[in-house]
Amino acid sequence: MATDIKDTAHAVEAAAVMRLLPGRPRLLALGEPTHGEDALLDLRNELFRQLVEQEGYRTIAIESDCMMGLVVDDYVTSGTGTLDEVVVQGISHGWGTSAANRELVRWMRAYNVRADDDGRPAFERLRFAGFDGPLEMTHAASPRQALTALHGYLAAQVDADLLPCTADTLDHLLGADDRWTDPAAMMDPSRSTGRSTEAGQLRLLADDLVALLDAQTPHLTAATSWDDWDRARLYGRTALGLLRYHYWMADTSPARMTRLVGVRDQMMAHNLLAVAARGPALVHAHNSHLQREQSTMRMGGMPLEWWSAGALVSAQLGEEYAFMATVLGTIRHRGVDTPPPDTVEGLLYALPEDRCVIDAPRLATALGDTRPVPRVSPWFGYAAFDPAHLADSDGIVFVKDVPQGP
C-alpha cells in the first residue's frame, strides 16, 4: 500500500495540479487549514505565478473584505496608491501585515507594468479580489459604504425620478455607523440594529436600487465601463448581504448562529461567481469555506452545519470548480506535532517529500478498506483534514512541516 500512496504524490506545480483535473477550471480553489502562516501563503504565491505564466489565469481571490479589496485591485491594475498603503487598507483581518501578502501584491503590480511603460493591455492584466464580506469575528460593517456607492453610481447615470430615494434619505436611515458595528451585538441580539424600522426600510431600498441597476444594464454598460458596472453590482451584493447579516444578528432563535455563518458563505459564493465571470481565477481561503461537503463547527457548545461557499459555487459551476485542500504535518510552534500514523496526515508524513500534490481520489482507492481516523487538533487555530472528504476532493496539497515565521 505504501508504494501505491507514494505513486499518488507529485511536485507542487501548476502542471501537476492540472493533470488531476478534467480541464482548466474557471475557479481553482486552494484551501488552508489554518490562517496566518506565511509558508502557506508563499506556496500560494508560487502556484499563482505558475498559473498565470503557464495556464492563463489572471485573477486571484482571497478570504478578505470584498470592499477593501478594491483598493488592492486599483493598485495592481493602475498603480493607485503605494504598496505600503494598499496592503494595510486593502487586505482585512490584519493580514495586510503579512510579508507574503505584500509580496503577492508587489509581484502582481510588477507583472502588469512589465510589458512596457504603458503596462499590459487590460485583458492581460492581473486582477485582485477579496471575496469575503465586510465581516470580522466581532462585528459586521455598516452598509453605508456599499449603499451610498451604489446610489452614487446610479444617480450619476439615470434619471433622478427612477431612484427609489435620495442620498439624504439613505444617510438619515443609516444613522451613526457605530449603531451597526457595536461588538456587543455579536453575543447579544438586543444590541443589534438589524431589525429596526430603519434597517427594514434600508433592505427595501437596497433591493430597489439593485433592481434598478439590473433594469438599466444596457444603458449603464454603454455609458460607463464594464468594470464600473461590475463594481456597482458588487456594491449591491454587499449592501444586501450586510443588511441580511445584520437582520439575523438581531435574531433570538436557536438558528441565529447557523443563519449568520450561512449568510457569510452565501456572500462569499456570490462574489466568487462574479469573479468566475471574468475568467480563470485562483481562490484562496480556509478549507472549510471552499470544500464541497457541508461545513460543521461548534460555537458556544452548539453544533452548527451550513453549506460553504465552495459547496454553493460547485453546485452551479460543476467541473469548472476544483478544490485542492491543504493538509499539514506539523506546526510545532503552535503545538501541532508529528501526526499519528493512522491519520491521513500521518500517512502522508511518511512520504519523503517536504511538500507534494496528492491525487486524492486515487489515494482513497489505494487505501481500500483501510480507513484513516480523524486527527485531533491540539490547537484551536488548526483544523485537521476530515478523512471522510478524501474521495470528494480533487486533490491535496501536503506540507510536511510549517516553520515558524519571522
mmCIF file of C-alpha atoms in Angstrom:
data_model
loop_
_atom_site.group_PDB
_atom_site.id
_atom_site.type_symbol
_atom_site.label_atom_id
_atom_site.label_comp_id
_atom_site.label_asym_id
_atom_site.label_seq_id
_atom_site.Cartn_x
_atom_site.Cartn_y
_atom_site.Cartn_z
ATOM 1 C CA MET A 1 0.000 0.000 0.000
ATOM 2 C CA ALA A 2 2.872 2.405 0.790
ATOM 3 C CA THR A 3 4.047 2.178 -2.815
ATOM 4 C CA ASP A 4 0.560 2.998 -4.059
ATOM 5 C CA ILE A 5 0.376 6.050 -1.815
ATOM 6 C CA LYS A 6 3.767 7.254 -2.993
ATOM 7 C CA ASP A 7 2.597 6.938 -6.577
ATOM 8 C CA THR A 8 -0.168 9.466 -5.891
ATOM 9 C CA ALA A 9 2.334 12.212 -4.918
ATOM 10 C CA HIS A 10 3.706 14.817 -7.333
ATOM 11 C CA ALA A 11 5.689 18.038 -7.078
ATOM 12 C CA VAL A 12 3.677 21.132 -6.157
ATOM 13 C CA GLU A 13 3.441 22.657 -9.617
ATOM 14 C CA ALA A 14 0.615 24.075 -11.688
ATOM 15 C CA ALA A 15 1.113 21.377 -14.303
ATOM 16 C CA ALA A 16 0.757 18.620 -11.697
ATOM 17 C CA VAL A 17 -2.442 20.182 -10.391
ATOM 18 C CA MET A 18 -3.903 20.470 -13.877
ATOM 19 C CA ARG A 19 -3.182 16.803 -14.608
ATOM 20 C CA LEU A 20 -5.535 15.873 -11.777
ATOM 21 C CA LEU A 21 -8.446 17.760 -13.340
ATOM 22 C CA PRO A 22 -10.630 17.057 -16.384
ATOM 23 C CA GLY A 23 -9.916 20.536 -17.759
ATOM 24 C CA ARG A 24 -8.849 24.015 -16.739
ATOM 25 C CA PRO A 25 -11.362 25.071 -14.073
ATOM 26 C CA ARG A 26 -12.776 28.564 -14.028
ATOM 27 C CA LEU A 27 -12.215 28.632 -10.263
ATOM 28 C CA LEU A 28 -9.303 26.671 -8.814
ATOM 29 C CA ALA A 29 -9.752 26.771 -5.038
ATOM 30 C CA LEU A 30 -6.737 26.211 -2.786
ATOM 31 C CA GLY A 31 -7.698 25.794 0.847
ATOM 32 C CA GLU A 32 -5.640 26.146 4.008
ATOM 33 C CA PRO A 33 -6.332 24.542 7.399
ATOM 34 C CA THR A 34 -5.035 27.497 9.413
ATOM 35 C CA HIS A 35 -4.531 31.211 8.924
ATOM 36 C CA GLY A 36 -1.505 33.419 9.396
ATOM 37 C CA GLU A 37 1.314 31.123 8.232
ATOM 38 C CA ASP A 38 3.428 32.830 5.571
ATOM 39 C CA ALA A 39 4.896 29.489 4.459
ATOM 40 C CA LEU A 40 1.443 28.533 3.157
ATOM 41 C CA LEU A 41 0.954 31.929 1.552
ATOM 42 C CA ASP A 42 4.367 31.669 -0.126
ATOM 43 C CA LEU A 43 3.252 28.355 -1.622
ATOM 44 C CA ARG A 44 0.018 30.028 -2.792
ATOM 45 C CA ASN A 45 2.027 32.840 -4.407
ATOM 46 C CA GLU A 46 4.294 30.387 -6.201
ATOM 47 C CA LEU A 47 1.352 28.399 -7.539
ATOM 48 C CA PHE A 48 -0.418 31.578 -8.680
ATOM 49 C CA ARG A 49 2.669 32.732 -10.601
ATOM 50 C CA GLN A 50 2.800 29.389 -12.410
ATOM 51 C CA LEU A 51 -0.931 29.507 -13.166
ATOM 52 C CA VAL A 52 -0.508 32.984 -14.629
ATOM 53 C CA GLU A 53 2.548 32.158 -16.728
ATOM 54 C CA GLN A 54 1.575 28.651 -17.837
ATOM 55 C CA GLU A 55 -2.223 28.382 -17.688
ATOM 56 C CA GLY A 56 -3.544 31.862 -18.466
ATOM 57 C CA TYR A 57 -5.009 32.643 -15.031
ATOM 58 C CA ARG A 58 -5.443 36.380 -14.457
ATOM 59 C CA THR A 59 -7.211 36.776 -11.080
ATOM 60 C CA ILE A 60 -6.557 35.802 -7.503
ATOM 61 C CA ALA A 61 -9.363 35.977 -4.928
ATOM 62 C CA ILE A 62 -8.551 35.686 -1.242
ATOM 63 C CA GLU A 63 -10.522 35.449 2.017
ATOM 64 C CA SER A 64 -10.581 39.180 2.632
ATOM 65 C CA ASP A 65 -13.108 42.030 2.677
ATOM 66 C CA CYS A 66 -14.504 42.455 -0.853
ATOM 67 C CA MET A 67 -14.876 46.225 -0.478
ATOM 68 C CA MET A 68 -11.341 46.699 0.854
ATOM 69 C CA GLY A 69 -10.026 44.504 -1.958
ATOM 70 C CA LEU A 70 -10.968 47.191 -4.486
ATOM 71 C CA VAL A 71 -8.074 49.249 -3.096
ATOM 72 C CA VAL A 72 -5.614 46.468 -3.982
ATOM 73 C CA ASP A 73 -7.183 45.908 -7.394
ATOM 74 C CA ASP A 74 -6.846 49.605 -8.214
ATOM 75 C CA TYR A 75 -3.187 49.457 -7.253
ATOM 76 C CA VAL A 76 -2.241 46.345 -9.225
ATOM 77 C CA THR A 77 -4.162 47.464 -12.340
ATOM 78 C CA SER A 78 -3.403 51.203 -12.390
ATOM 79 C CA GLY A 79 -0.835 51.964 -9.697
ATOM 80 C CA THR A 80 -3.206 53.955 -7.469
ATOM 81 C CA GLY A 81 -1.625 54.475 -4.051
ATOM 82 C CA THR A 82 1.571 52.962 -2.685
ATOM 83 C CA LEU A 83 2.344 49.351 -1.856
ATOM 84 C CA ASP A 84 2.692 50.025 1.861
ATOM 85 C CA GLU A 85 -0.666 51.815 1.955
ATOM 86 C CA VAL A 86 -2.709 49.383 -0.075
ATOM 87 C CA VAL A 87 -1.724 46.173 1.721
ATOM 88 C CA VAL A 88 -2.931 47.681 5.006
ATOM 89 C CA GLN A 89 -6.009 49.437 3.596
ATOM 90 C CA GLY A 90 -6.925 46.714 1.117
ATOM 91 C CA ILE A 91 -6.498 43.401 2.995
ATOM 92 C CA SER A 92 -8.685 42.747 6.027
ATOM 93 C CA HIS A 93 -8.406 40.684 9.235
ATOM 94 C CA GLY A 94 -4.974 42.248 9.880
ATOM 95 C CA TRP A 95 -3.411 40.118 7.144
ATOM 96 C CA GLY A 96 -2.039 43.138 5.276
ATOM 97 C CA THR A 97 0.999 42.960 7.549
ATOM 98 C CA SER A 98 1.935 39.547 6.113
ATOM 99 C CA ALA A 99 5.186 39.616 4.130
ATOM 100 C CA ALA A 100 3.743 37.010 1.755
ATOM 101 C CA ASN A 101 0.618 39.058 1.061
ATOM 102 C CA ARG A 102 2.762 42.126 0.470
ATOM 103 C CA GLU A 103 4.930 40.170 -1.967
ATOM 104 C CA LEU A 104 1.852 38.926 -3.821
ATOM 105 C CA VAL A 105 0.596 42.473 -4.380
ATOM 106 C CA ARG A 106 4.075 43.732 -5.335
ATOM 107 C CA TRP A 107 4.538 40.959 -7.893
ATOM 108 C CA MET A 108 1.111 41.492 -9.426
ATOM 109 C CA ARG A 109 1.782 45.194 -9.934
ATOM 110 C CA ALA A 110 5.220 44.456 -11.396
ATOM 111 C CA TYR A 111 3.703 41.906 -13.772
ATOM 112 C CA ASN A 112 1.128 44.389 -15.007
ATOM 113 C CA VAL A 113 3.714 47.039 -15.883
ATOM 114 C CA ARG A 114 6.408 44.678 -17.164
ATOM 115 C CA ALA A 115 5.495 44.801 -20.846
ATOM 116 C CA ASP A 116 6.357 48.485 -21.353
ATOM 117 C CA ASP A 117 5.842 51.878 -19.773
ATOM 118 C CA ASP A 118 2.147 51.798 -20.655
ATOM 119 C CA GLY A 119 1.661 48.447 -18.971
ATOM 120 C CA ARG A 120 -0.101 45.394 -20.287
ATOM 121 C CA PRO A 121 -3.382 45.690 -22.179
ATOM 122 C CA ALA A 122 -6.444 45.430 -19.943
ATOM 123 C CA PHE A 123 -7.306 41.852 -20.951
ATOM 124 C CA GLU A 124 -3.831 40.658 -19.890
ATOM 125 C CA ARG A 125 -3.655 42.460 -16.554
ATOM 126 C CA LEU A 126 -3.781 40.574 -13.304
ATOM 127 C CA ARG A 127 -6.718 41.346 -11.038
ATOM 128 C CA PHE A 128 -7.117 41.069 -7.280
ATOM 129 C CA ALA A 129 -10.339 40.379 -5.391
ATOM 130 C CA GLY A 130 -11.352 39.955 -1.803
ATOM 131 C CA PHE A 131 -14.357 37.660 -1.745
ATOM 132 C CA ASP A 132 -15.327 37.728 1.933
ATOM 133 C CA GLY A 133 -17.987 40.115 3.143
ATOM 134 C CA PRO A 134 -17.044 43.180 5.234
ATOM 135 C CA LEU A 135 -17.223 40.989 8.335
ATOM 136 C CA GLU A 136 -14.993 40.384 11.336
ATOM 137 C CA MET A 137 -15.323 37.902 14.175
ATOM 138 C CA THR A 138 -16.585 40.665 16.485
ATOM 139 C CA HIS A 139 -18.863 42.659 14.193
ATOM 140 C CA ALA A 140 -20.174 43.370 10.721
ATOM 141 C CA ALA A 141 -19.600 46.639 8.900
ATOM 142 C CA SER A 142 -22.218 49.302 8.389
ATOM 143 C CA PRO A 143 -23.877 49.002 4.961
ATOM 144 C CA ARG A 144 -23.166 52.706 4.410
ATOM 145 C CA GLN A 145 -20.167 52.398 2.075
ATOM 146 C CA ALA A 146 -21.801 49.857 -0.229
ATOM 147 C CA LEU A 147 -25.240 51.510 -0.281
ATOM 148 C CA THR A 148 -24.011 55.039 -0.877
ATOM 149 C CA ALA A 149 -21.568 53.901 -3.565
ATOM 150 C CA LEU A 150 -24.345 52.070 -5.397
ATOM 151 C CA HIS A 151 -26.680 55.054 -5.112
ATOM 152 C CA GLY A 152 -23.934 57.415 -6.306
ATOM 153 C CA TYR A 153 -23.212 55.300 -9.375
ATOM 154 C CA LEU A 154 -26.884 55.164 -10.354
ATOM 155 C CA ALA A 155 -27.548 58.832 -9.559
ATOM 156 C CA ALA A 156 -24.814 59.857 -12.000
ATOM 157 C CA GLN A 157 -26.268 57.794 -14.862
ATOM 158 C CA VAL A 158 -30.068 57.500 -14.630
ATOM 159 C CA ASP A 159 -32.975 59.922 -14.347
ATOM 160 C CA ALA A 160 -33.469 61.040 -10.743
ATOM 161 C CA ASP A 161 -37.146 60.092 -10.934
ATOM 162 C CA LEU A 162 -36.128 56.428 -11.263
ATOM 163 C CA LEU A 163 -34.204 56.400 -7.987
ATOM 164 C CA PRO A 164 -36.187 54.994 -5.035
ATOM 165 C CA CYS A 165 -34.733 57.573 -2.638
ATOM 166 C CA THR A 166 -32.273 60.421 -2.287
ATOM 167 C CA ALA A 167 -28.792 60.218 -0.829
ATOM 168 C CA ASP A 168 -30.034 62.252 2.150
ATOM 169 C CA THR A 169 -32.733 59.672 2.846
ATOM 170 C CA LEU A 170 -30.115 56.896 2.908
ATOM 171 C CA ASP A 171 -27.912 58.929 5.207
ATOM 172 C CA HIS A 172 -30.795 59.560 7.619
ATOM 173 C CA LEU A 173 -31.829 55.889 7.720
ATOM 174 C CA LEU A 174 -28.255 54.667 8.161
ATOM 175 C CA GLY A 175 -27.585 56.943 11.119
ATOM 176 C CA ALA A 176 -24.304 56.655 13.002
ATOM 177 C CA ASP A 177 -22.081 53.803 11.870
ATOM 178 C CA ASP A 178 -21.419 52.664 15.432
ATOM 179 C CA ARG A 179 -25.069 51.610 15.596
ATOM 180 C CA TRP A 180 -24.133 48.864 13.155
ATOM 181 C CA THR A 181 -20.671 47.918 14.408
ATOM 182 C CA ASP A 182 -21.327 47.509 18.140
ATOM 183 C CA PRO A 183 -19.240 44.399 19.041
ATOM 184 C CA ALA A 184 -21.661 43.541 21.845
ATOM 185 C CA ALA A 185 -24.299 42.687 19.223
ATOM 186 C CA MET A 186 -22.420 39.553 18.220
ATOM 187 C CA MET A 187 -23.343 37.888 21.507
ATOM 188 C CA ASP A 188 -26.390 39.982 22.465
ATOM 189 C CA PRO A 189 -29.077 40.182 19.753
ATOM 190 C CA SER A 190 -30.831 43.016 21.582
ATOM 191 C CA ARG A 191 -27.850 45.265 20.823
ATOM 192 C CA SER A 192 -28.243 44.801 17.070
ATOM 193 C CA THR A 193 -29.974 47.419 14.912
ATOM 194 C CA GLY A 194 -30.663 44.848 12.205
ATOM 195 C CA ARG A 195 -34.432 44.628 12.839
ATOM 196 C CA SER A 196 -35.088 48.296 13.478
ATOM 197 C CA THR A 197 -37.633 50.177 11.388
ATOM 198 C CA GLU A 198 -34.785 51.977 9.625
ATOM 199 C CA ALA A 199 -32.986 48.732 8.783
ATOM 200 C CA GLY A 200 -36.188 47.317 7.308
ATOM 201 C CA GLN A 201 -36.613 50.389 5.098
ATOM 202 C CA LEU A 202 -32.987 50.138 4.010
ATOM 203 C CA ARG A 203 -33.455 46.497 2.939
ATOM 204 C CA LEU A 204 -36.338 47.519 0.684
ATOM 205 C CA LEU A 205 -34.409 50.471 -0.766
ATOM 206 C CA ALA A 206 -31.318 48.333 -1.351
ATOM 207 C CA ASP A 207 -33.452 45.804 -3.201
ATOM 208 C CA ASP A 208 -34.950 48.582 -5.338
ATOM 209 C CA LEU A 209 -31.502 50.011 -6.121
ATOM 210 C CA VAL A 210 -30.192 46.598 -7.194
ATOM 211 C CA ALA A 211 -33.310 46.043 -9.310
ATOM 212 C CA LEU A 212 -32.752 49.436 -10.990
ATOM 213 C CA LEU A 213 -29.131 48.520 -11.662
ATOM 214 C CA ASP A 214 -30.267 45.318 -13.375
ATOM 215 C CA ALA A 215 -33.032 47.050 -15.327
ATOM 216 C CA GLN A 216 -30.664 49.708 -16.652
ATOM 217 C CA THR A 217 -27.859 47.296 -17.608
ATOM 218 C CA PRO A 218 -27.859 48.064 -21.377
ATOM 219 C CA HIS A 219 -27.656 51.814 -20.726
ATOM 220 C CA LEU A 220 -25.136 51.548 -17.893
ATOM 221 C CA THR A 221 -22.703 49.252 -19.695
ATOM 222 C CA ALA A 222 -22.783 51.625 -22.687
ATOM 223 C CA ALA A 223 -22.460 54.824 -20.636
ATOM 224 C CA THR A 224 -19.776 53.572 -18.229
ATOM 225 C CA SER A 225 -17.115 50.884 -18.371
ATOM 226 C CA TRP A 226 -17.898 47.216 -17.814
ATOM 227 C CA ASP A 227 -15.633 47.352 -14.760
ATOM 228 C CA ASP A 228 -17.596 50.268 -13.260
ATOM 229 C CA TRP A 229 -20.882 48.424 -13.787
ATOM 230 C CA ASP A 230 -19.420 45.220 -12.359
ATOM 231 C CA ARG A 231 -18.178 47.148 -9.323
ATOM 232 C CA ALA A 232 -21.670 48.599 -8.822
ATOM 233 C CA ARG A 233 -23.012 45.041 -8.781
ATOM 234 C CA LEU A 234 -20.507 44.292 -6.017
ATOM 235 C CA TYR A 235 -21.853 47.269 -4.067
ATOM 236 C CA GLY A 236 -25.378 45.909 -4.463
ATOM 237 C CA ARG A 237 -24.467 42.351 -3.407
ATOM 238 C CA THR A 238 -22.588 43.657 -0.402
ATOM 239 C CA ALA A 239 -25.322 46.034 0.738
ATOM 240 C CA LEU A 240 -27.979 43.321 0.548
ATOM 241 C CA GLY A 241 -25.716 40.763 2.220
ATOM 242 C CA LEU A 242 -24.793 43.079 5.085
ATOM 243 C CA LEU A 243 -28.395 44.076 5.715
ATOM 244 C CA ARG A 244 -29.374 40.393 5.753
ATOM 245 C CA TYR A 245 -26.485 39.613 8.118
ATOM 246 C CA HIS A 246 -27.490 42.409 10.499
ATOM 247 C CA TYR A 247 -31.094 41.183 10.390
ATOM 248 C CA TRP A 248 -30.012 37.768 11.632
ATOM 249 C CA MET A 249 -27.712 39.297 14.251
ATOM 250 C CA ALA A 250 -30.894 40.620 15.870
ATOM 251 C CA ASP A 251 -32.497 37.157 15.830
ATOM 252 C CA THR A 252 -33.172 35.397 19.133
ATOM 253 C CA SER A 253 -33.998 31.917 17.801
ATOM 254 C CA PRO A 254 -31.712 28.849 18.181
ATOM 255 C CA ALA A 255 -30.919 29.122 14.439
ATOM 256 C CA ARG A 256 -29.235 32.523 14.845
ATOM 257 C CA MET A 257 -25.579 31.454 14.533
ATOM 258 C CA THR A 258 -26.335 28.935 11.791
ATOM 259 C CA ARG A 259 -28.001 31.737 9.834
ATOM 260 C CA LEU A 260 -25.033 34.056 10.349
ATOM 261 C CA VAL A 261 -22.357 31.631 9.178
ATOM 262 C CA GLY A 262 -24.581 30.633 6.260
ATOM 263 C CA VAL A 263 -25.152 34.239 5.172
ATOM 264 C CA ARG A 264 -21.402 34.870 5.264
ATOM 265 C CA ASP A 265 -20.632 31.929 2.974
ATOM 266 C CA GLN A 266 -23.511 32.891 0.703
ATOM 267 C CA MET A 267 -21.956 36.353 0.322
ATOM 268 C CA MET A 268 -18.648 34.654 -0.465
ATOM 269 C CA ALA A 269 -20.287 32.419 -3.072
ATOM 270 C CA HIS A 270 -21.945 35.339 -4.860
ATOM 271 C CA ASN A 271 -18.605 37.140 -5.015
ATOM 272 C CA LEU A 272 -16.853 34.036 -6.344
ATOM 273 C CA LEU A 273 -19.413 33.592 -9.121
ATOM 274 C CA ALA A 274 -18.778 37.207 -10.135
ATOM 275 C CA VAL A 275 -15.024 36.524 -10.154
ATOM 276 C CA ALA A 276 -15.599 33.420 -12.274
ATOM 277 C CA ALA A 277 -17.377 35.554 -14.885
ATOM 278 C CA ARG A 278 -14.087 37.371 -15.542
ATOM 279 C CA GLY A 279 -12.186 34.214 -16.407
ATOM 280 C CA PRO A 280 -9.973 31.643 -14.672
ATOM 281 C CA ALA A 281 -9.039 32.554 -11.092
ATOM 282 C CA LEU A 282 -7.161 31.065 -8.158
ATOM 283 C CA VAL A 283 -9.189 31.215 -4.948
ATOM 284 C CA HIS A 284 -7.519 31.020 -1.541
ATOM 285 C CA ALA A 285 -9.295 30.671 1.801
ATOM 286 C CA HIS A 286 -9.776 28.303 4.694
ATOM 287 C CA ASN A 287 -10.571 24.727 3.666
ATOM 288 C CA SER A 288 -13.942 24.992 5.434
ATOM 289 C CA HIS A 289 -15.058 27.819 3.114
ATOM 290 C CA LEU A 290 -14.045 26.003 -0.077
ATOM 291 C CA GLN A 291 -14.897 22.324 0.460
ATOM 292 C CA ARG A 292 -17.830 20.737 -1.346
ATOM 293 C CA GLU A 293 -19.161 18.989 1.747
ATOM 294 C CA GLN A 294 -21.329 20.625 4.367
ATOM 295 C CA SER A 295 -19.247 22.590 6.869
ATOM 296 C CA THR A 296 -19.552 21.998 10.599
ATOM 297 C CA MET A 297 -18.265 23.649 13.752
ATOM 298 C CA ARG A 298 -19.163 24.098 17.403
ATOM 299 C CA MET A 299 -19.766 27.565 18.772
ATOM 300 C CA GLY A 300 -20.667 28.090 22.406
ATOM 301 C CA GLY A 301 -21.200 24.347 22.720
ATOM 302 C CA MET A 302 -23.740 24.382 19.896
ATOM 303 C CA PRO A 303 -23.114 22.350 16.706
ATOM 304 C CA LEU A 304 -23.537 24.353 13.501
ATOM 305 C CA GLU A 305 -23.977 22.978 9.970
ATOM 306 C CA TRP A 306 -24.124 25.040 6.787
ATOM 307 C CA TRP A 307 -23.160 24.923 3.118
ATOM 308 C CA SER A 308 -19.823 26.568 2.399
ATOM 309 C CA ALA A 309 -19.100 28.983 -0.418
ATOM 310 C CA GLY A 310 -17.296 26.178 -2.248
ATOM 311 C CA ALA A 311 -20.283 23.867 -1.967
ATOM 312 C CA LEU A 312 -22.622 26.573 -3.285
ATOM 313 C CA VAL A 313 -20.338 27.510 -6.175
ATOM 314 C CA SER A 314 -19.574 23.892 -7.072
ATOM 315 C CA ALA A 315 -23.301 23.183 -7.326
ATOM 316 C CA GLN A 316 -23.530 25.850 -10.040
ATOM 317 C CA LEU A 317 -20.199 25.512 -11.856
ATOM 318 C CA GLY A 318 -19.749 21.729 -11.769
ATOM 319 C CA GLU A 319 -16.361 20.742 -13.196
ATOM 320 C CA GLU A 320 -15.468 24.406 -13.663
ATOM 321 C CA TYR A 321 -14.907 24.477 -9.891
ATOM 322 C CA ALA A 322 -11.992 22.487 -8.460
ATOM 323 C CA PHE A 323 -10.926 22.209 -4.835
ATOM 324 C CA MET A 324 -7.468 21.392 -3.507
ATOM 325 C CA ALA A 325 -7.349 21.022 0.284
ATOM 326 C CA THR A 326 -4.086 21.873 2.000
ATOM 327 C CA VAL A 327 -3.126 19.311 4.652
ATOM 328 C CA LEU A 328 -0.320 19.816 7.183
ATOM 329 C CA GLY A 329 2.044 17.558 9.085
ATOM 330 C CA THR A 330 3.354 19.781 11.871
ATOM 331 C CA ILE A 331 3.112 23.359 13.101
ATOM 332 C CA ARG A 332 5.425 22.828 16.046
ATOM 333 C CA HIS A 333 5.402 26.464 17.178
ATOM 334 C CA ARG A 334 1.644 26.022 17.682
ATOM 335 C CA GLY A 335 1.925 22.701 19.491
ATOM 336 C CA VAL A 336 0.914 20.627 16.439
ATOM 337 C CA ASP A 337 3.481 17.825 16.429
ATOM 338 C CA THR A 338 4.046 14.698 14.314
ATOM 339 C CA PRO A 339 0.668 13.292 13.282
ATOM 340 C CA PRO A 340 -0.426 9.784 14.339
ATOM 341 C CA PRO A 341 0.347 7.234 11.605
ATOM 342 C CA ASP A 342 -3.275 6.107 11.262
ATOM 343 C CA THR A 343 -4.458 9.571 10.127
ATOM 344 C CA VAL A 344 -4.347 10.978 6.594
ATOM 345 C CA GLU A 345 -1.717 13.428 7.828
ATOM 346 C CA GLY A 346 0.314 10.582 9.305
ATOM 347 C CA LEU A 347 0.190 8.526 6.116
ATOM 348 C CA LEU A 348 1.394 11.497 4.083
ATOM 349 C CA TYR A 349 4.012 12.455 6.674
ATOM 350 C CA ALA A 350 5.749 9.152 5.950
ATOM 351 C CA LEU A 351 6.418 10.270 2.365
ATOM 352 C CA PRO A 352 9.918 11.628 1.668
ATOM 353 C CA GLU A 353 8.732 14.907 0.107
ATOM 354 C CA ASP A 354 8.572 18.100 2.162
ATOM 355 C CA ARG A 355 5.556 19.138 0.126
ATOM 356 C CA CYS A 356 3.631 17.487 -2.647
ATOM 357 C CA VAL A 357 0.371 17.362 -4.574
ATOM 358 C CA ILE A 358 -1.699 14.256 -3.895
ATOM 359 C CA ASP A 359 -4.254 12.679 -6.207
ATOM 360 C CA ALA A 360 -6.957 12.460 -3.518
ATOM 361 C CA PRO A 361 -9.430 10.109 -5.265
ATOM 362 C CA ARG A 362 -6.569 7.799 -6.223
ATOM 363 C CA LEU A 363 -5.284 7.845 -2.652
ATOM 364 C CA ALA A 364 -8.759 6.905 -1.420
ATOM 365 C CA THR A 365 -8.729 3.961 -3.842
ATOM 366 C CA ALA A 366 -5.216 2.926 -2.770
ATOM 367 C CA LEU A 367 -6.287 2.882 0.871
ATOM 368 C CA GLY A 368 -9.140 0.491 0.060
ATOM 369 C CA ASP A 369 -10.709 -0.763 3.255
ATOM 370 C CA THR A 370 -8.055 0.972 5.366
ATOM 371 C CA ARG A 371 -9.950 3.873 6.891
ATOM 372 C CA PRO A 372 -7.763 6.625 8.377
ATOM 373 C CA VAL A 373 -9.048 8.067 11.642
ATOM 374 C CA PRO A 374 -9.641 11.794 12.082
ATOM 375 C CA ARG A 375 -6.703 13.665 13.566
ATOM 376 C CA VAL A 376 -7.438 15.501 16.807
ATOM 377 C CA SER A 377 -6.120 19.041 16.637
ATOM 378 C CA PRO A 378 -4.357 20.163 19.812
ATOM 379 C CA TRP A 379 -4.671 23.834 18.778
ATOM 380 C CA PHE A 380 -7.978 25.578 18.086
ATOM 381 C CA GLY A 381 -6.476 27.535 15.166
ATOM 382 C CA TYR A 382 -5.745 24.427 13.069
ATOM 383 C CA ALA A 383 -8.469 22.289 11.517
ATOM 384 C CA ALA A 384 -7.297 18.756 10.739
ATOM 385 C CA PHE A 385 -8.394 17.112 7.496
ATOM 386 C CA ASP A 386 -11.542 15.011 7.669
ATOM 387 C CA PRO A 387 -10.712 11.638 6.038
ATOM 388 C CA ALA A 388 -14.373 11.299 5.014
ATOM 389 C CA HIS A 389 -13.750 14.114 2.500
ATOM 390 C CA LEU A 390 -10.847 12.380 0.780
ATOM 391 C CA ALA A 391 -12.621 10.969 -2.261
ATOM 392 C CA ASP A 392 -14.595 14.179 -2.825
ATOM 393 C CA SER A 393 -11.546 16.452 -3.013
ATOM 394 C CA ASP A 394 -9.916 16.965 -6.408
ATOM 395 C CA GLY A 395 -6.516 16.883 -4.779
ATOM 396 C CA ILE A 396 -4.489 17.587 -1.664
ATOM 397 C CA VAL A 397 -1.525 19.883 -1.239
ATOM 398 C CA PHE A 398 0.532 18.379 1.580
ATOM 399 C CA VAL A 399 3.054 20.447 3.534
ATOM 400 C CA LYS A 400 5.123 18.324 5.875
ATOM 401 C CA ASP A 401 6.374 20.947 8.338
ATOM 402 C CA VAL A 402 5.309 24.568 8.667
ATOM 403 C CA PRO A 403 8.229 26.607 10.033
ATOM 404 C CA GLN A 404 7.764 29.488 12.414
ATOM 405 C CA GLY A 405 7.754 32.779 10.568
ATOM 406 C CA PRO A 406 9.892 35.810 11.441
#
